[in-house]
JSON list of C-alpha atoms in Angstrom, two decimals:
[
{"chain": "E", "resi": 1, "resn": "UNK", "atom": "CA", "xyz": [7.96, -1.01, -23.80]},
{"chain": "E", "resi": 2, "resn": "UNK", "atom": "CA", "xyz": [9.66, -2.89, -26.61]},
{"chain": "E", "resi": 3, "resn": "UNK", "atom": "CA", "xyz": [12.74, -5.02, -25.95]},
{"chain": "E", "resi": 4, "resn": "UNK", "atom": "CA", "xyz": [14.83, -6.57, -28.72]},
{"chain": "E", "resi": 5, "resn": "UNK", "atom": "CA", "xyz": [17.99, -8.59, -28.18]},
{"chain": "E", "resi": 6, "resn": "UNK", "atom": "CA", "xyz": [20.64, -10.62, -29.95]},
{"chain": "E", "resi": 7, "resn": "UNK", "atom": "CA", "xyz": [22.86, -13.11, -28.15]},
{"chain": "E", "resi": 8, "resn": "UNK", "atom": "CA", "xyz": [25.60, -15.33, -29.47]},
{"chain": "E", "resi": 9, "resn": "UNK", "atom": "CA", "xyz": [25.23, -17.97, -26.78]},
{"chain": "E", "resi": 10, "resn": "UNK", "atom": "CA", "xyz": [22.04, -19.92, -26.01]},
{"chain": "E", "resi": 11, "resn": "UNK", "atom": "CA", "xyz": [22.51, -19.76, -22.23]},
{"chain": "E", "resi": 12, "resn": "UNK", "atom": "CA", "xyz": [22.68, -15.97, -22.26]},
{"chain": "E", "resi": 13, "resn": "UNK", "atom": "CA", "xyz": [19.62, -15.78, -24.51]},
{"chain": "E", "resi": 14, "resn": "UNK", "atom": "CA", "xyz": [17.70, -18.00, -22.08]},
{"chain": "E", "resi": 15, "resn": "UNK", "atom": "CA", "xyz": [18.80, -15.88, -19.11]},
{"chain": "E", "resi": 16, "resn": "UNK", "atom": "CA", "xyz": [17.63, -12.69, -20.81]},
{"chain": "E", "resi": 17, "resn": "UNK", "atom": "CA", "xyz": [14.31, -14.32, -21.71]},
{"chain": "E", "resi": 18, "resn": "UNK", "atom": "CA", "xyz": [13.79, -15.34, -18.07]},
{"chain": "E", "resi": 19, "resn": "UNK", "atom": "CA", "xyz": [14.45, -11.78, -16.89]},
{"chain": "E", "resi": 20, "resn": "UNK", "atom": "CA", "xyz": [12.05, -10.32, -19.46]},
{"chain": "E", "resi": 21, "resn": "UNK", "atom": "CA", "xyz": [9.33, -12.79, -18.49]},
{"chain": "E", "resi": 22, "resn": "UNK", "atom": "CA", "xyz": [9.95, -12.01, -14.81]},
{"chain": "E", "resi": 23, "resn": "UNK", "atom": "CA", "xyz": [9.01, -8.39, -15.57]},
{"chain": "E", "resi": 24, "resn": "UNK", "atom": "CA", "xyz": [5.84, -9.50, -17.33]},
{"chain": "E", "resi": 25, "resn": "UNK", "atom": "CA", "xyz": [7.00, -8.79, -20.86]},
{"chain": "E", "resi": 26, "resn": "UNK", "atom": "CA", "xyz": [5.39, -10.95, -23.52]},
{"chain": "E", "resi": 27, "resn": "UNK", "atom": "CA", "xyz": [7.24, -12.61, -26.40]},
{"chain": "E", "resi": 28, "resn": "UNK", "atom": "CA", "xyz": [6.15, -11.20, -29.75]},
{"chain": "E", "resi": 29, "resn": "UNK", "atom": "CA", "xyz": [8.82, -12.84, -31.90]},
{"chain": "E", "resi": 30, "resn": "UNK", "atom": "CA", "xyz": [11.89, -14.93, -31.14]},
{"chain": "E", "resi": 31, "resn": "UNK", "atom": "CA", "xyz": [13.97, -12.04, -29.76]},
{"chain": "E", "resi": 32, "resn": "UNK", "atom": "CA", "xyz": [11.30, -9.35, -29.43]},
{"chain": "E", "resi": 33, "resn": "UNK", "atom": "CA", "xyz": [9.26, -8.69, -26.29]},
{"chain": "E", "resi": 34, "resn": "UNK", "atom": "CA", "xyz": [6.64, -6.09, -25.41]},
{"chain": "E", "resi": 35, "resn": "UNK", "atom": "CA", "xyz": [4.85, -4.99, -22.27]},
{"chain": "E", "resi": 36, "resn": "UNK", "atom": "CA", "xyz": [4.12, -2.19, -19.86]},
{"chain": "E", "resi": 37, "resn": "UNK", "atom": "CA", "xyz": [6.77, -1.14, -17.33]},
{"chain": "E", "resi": 38, "resn": "UNK", "atom": "CA", "xyz": [7.07, 1.87, -15.09]},
{"chain": "E", "resi": 39, "resn": "UNK", "atom": "CA", "xyz": [10.21, 3.99, -15.38]},
{"chain": "E", "resi": 40, "resn": "UNK", "atom": "CA", "xyz": [11.83, 2.53, -12.24]},
{"chain": "E", "resi": 41, "resn": "UNK", "atom": "CA", "xyz": [11.07, -1.01, -13.44]},
{"chain": "E", "resi": 42, "resn": "UNK", "atom": "CA", "xyz": [12.67, -0.22, -16.81]},
{"chain": "E", "resi": 43, "resn": "UNK", "atom": "CA", "xyz": [15.83, 1.01, -15.09]},
{"chain": "E", "resi": 44, "resn": "UNK", "atom": "CA", "xyz": [15.93, -2.08, -12.88]},
{"chain": "E", "resi": 45, "resn": "UNK", "atom": "CA", "xyz": [15.43, -4.30, -15.94]},
{"chain": "E", "resi": 46, "resn": "UNK", "atom": "CA", "xyz": [18.32, -2.59, -17.75]},
{"chain": "E", "resi": 47, "resn": "UNK", "atom": "CA", "xyz": [20.55, -3.01, -14.68]},
{"chain": "E", "resi": 48, "resn": "UNK", "atom": "CA", "xyz": [19.72, -6.71, -14.35]},
{"chain": "E", "resi": 49, "resn": "UNK", "atom": "CA", "xyz": [20.37, -7.36, -18.03]},
{"chain": "E", "resi": 50, "resn": "UNK", "atom": "CA", "xyz": [23.62, -5.36, -17.99]},
{"chain": "E", "resi": 51, "resn": "UNK", "atom": "CA", "xyz": [24.92, -7.61, -15.24]},
{"chain": "E", "resi": 52, "resn": "UNK", "atom": "CA", "xyz": [24.60, -10.80, -17.33]},
{"chain": "E", "resi": 53, "resn": "UNK", "atom": "CA", "xyz": [25.26, -9.87, -20.96]},
{"chain": "E", "resi": 54, "resn": "UNK", "atom": "CA", "xyz": [28.56, -10.45, -22.71]},
{"chain": "E", "resi": 55, "resn": "UNK", "atom": "CA", "xyz": [30.49, -8.20, -25.10]},
{"chain": "E", "resi": 56, "resn": "UNK", "atom": "CA", "xyz": [28.98, -10.03, -28.08]},
{"chain": "E", "resi": 57, "resn": "UNK", "atom": "CA", "xyz": [25.36, -9.47, -26.91]},
{"chain": "E", "resi": 58, "resn": "UNK", "atom": "CA", "xyz": [23.16, -6.45, -27.46]},
{"chain": "E", "resi": 59, "resn": "UNK", "atom": "CA", "xyz": [19.82, -5.50, -25.96]},
{"chain": "E", "resi": 60, "resn": "UNK", "atom": "CA", "xyz": [17.60, -2.60, -27.04]},
{"chain": "E", "resi": 61, "resn": "UNK", "atom": "CA", "xyz": [15.07, -1.39, -24.47]},
{"chain": "E", "resi": 62, "resn": "UNK", "atom": "CA", "xyz": [12.75, 1.14, -26.07]},
{"chain": "E", "resi": 63, "resn": "UNK", "atom": "CA", "xyz": [10.06, 2.94, -24.07]},
{"chain": "E", "resi": 64, "resn": "UNK", "atom": "CA", "xyz": [6.85, 3.57, -25.99]},
{"chain": "E", "resi": 65, "resn": "UNK", "atom": "CA", "xyz": [4.36, 6.19, -24.79]},
{"chain": "E", "resi": 66, "resn": "UNK", "atom": "CA", "xyz": [0.80, 5.05, -24.05]},
{"chain": "E", "resi": 67, "resn": "UNK", "atom": "CA", "xyz": [-0.56, 7.10, -26.94]},
{"chain": "E", "resi": 68, "resn": "UNK", "atom": "CA", "xyz": [1.74, 5.40, -29.46]},
{"chain": "E", "resi": 69, "resn": "UNK", "atom": "CA", "xyz": [1.26, 1.96, -27.86]},
{"chain": "E", "resi": 70, "resn": "UNK", "atom": "CA", "xyz": [-2.52, 2.26, -28.21]},
{"chain": "E", "resi": 71, "resn": "UNK", "atom": "CA", "xyz": [-2.11, 2.87, -31.97]},
{"chain": "E", "resi": 72, "resn": "UNK", "atom": "CA", "xyz": [-0.40, -0.48, -32.54]},
{"chain": "E", "resi": 73, "resn": "UNK", "atom": "CA", "xyz": [-1.65, -2.56, -35.42]},
{"chain": "E", "resi": 74, "resn": "UNK", "atom": "CA", "xyz": [-1.34, -6.33, -35.59]},
{"chain": "E", "resi": 75, "resn": "UNK", "atom": "CA", "xyz": [-1.29, -8.17, -38.89]},
{"chain": "E", "resi": 76, "resn": "UNK", "atom": "CA", "xyz": [-1.48, -11.96, -38.96]},
{"chain": "E", "resi": 77, "resn": "UNK", "atom": "CA", "xyz": [-1.66, -14.03, -35.80]},
{"chain": "E", "resi": 78, "resn": "UNK", "atom": "CA", "xyz": [-3.39, -12.30, -32.91]},
{"chain": "E", "resi": 79, "resn": "UNK", "atom": "CA", "xyz": [-1.13, -11.18, -30.06]},
{"chain": "E", "resi": 80, "resn": "UNK", "atom": "CA", "xyz": [-2.65, -10.78, -26.61]},
{"chain": "E", "resi": 81, "resn": "UNK", "atom": "CA", "xyz": [-0.98, -8.08, -24.58]},
{"chain": "E", "resi": 82, "resn": "UNK", "atom": "CA", "xyz": [-2.19, -6.71, -21.26]},
{"chain": "E", "resi": 83, "resn": "UNK", "atom": "CA", "xyz": [-4.53, -9.52, -20.23]},
{"chain": "E", "resi": 84, "resn": "UNK", "atom": "CA", "xyz": [-1.74, -12.11, -20.33]},
{"chain": "E", "resi": 85, "resn": "UNK", "atom": "CA", "xyz": [1.01, -10.13, -18.64]},
{"chain": "E", "resi": 86, "resn": "UNK", "atom": "CA", "xyz": [2.08, -11.20, -15.19]},
{"chain": "E", "resi": 87, "resn": "UNK", "atom": "CA", "xyz": [4.83, -9.69, -13.10]},
{"chain": "E", "resi": 88, "resn": "UNK", "atom": "CA", "xyz": [6.59, -11.85, -10.53]},
{"chain": "E", "resi": 89, "resn": "UNK", "atom": "CA", "xyz": [8.22, -10.01, -7.64]}
]
């Protein structure tokens, strides 16, 4: 799962970041998160984000199949994925 977002207001950006971290997604870049979510978790995530965003915000939630995800390549600083993901429910 890849999630990218753009928010005009800092408070909304922080709220979205909290939600993404709640679902165990890991920050890759400032407004880019990645992680593994089941389909029902993805739908719940989209619902929760939809409830707080404003008209000026946009959030892209892009499912990535396991086969494609396993082919990821990292250049530069090492990014730890699965071993550092924690879901809080």
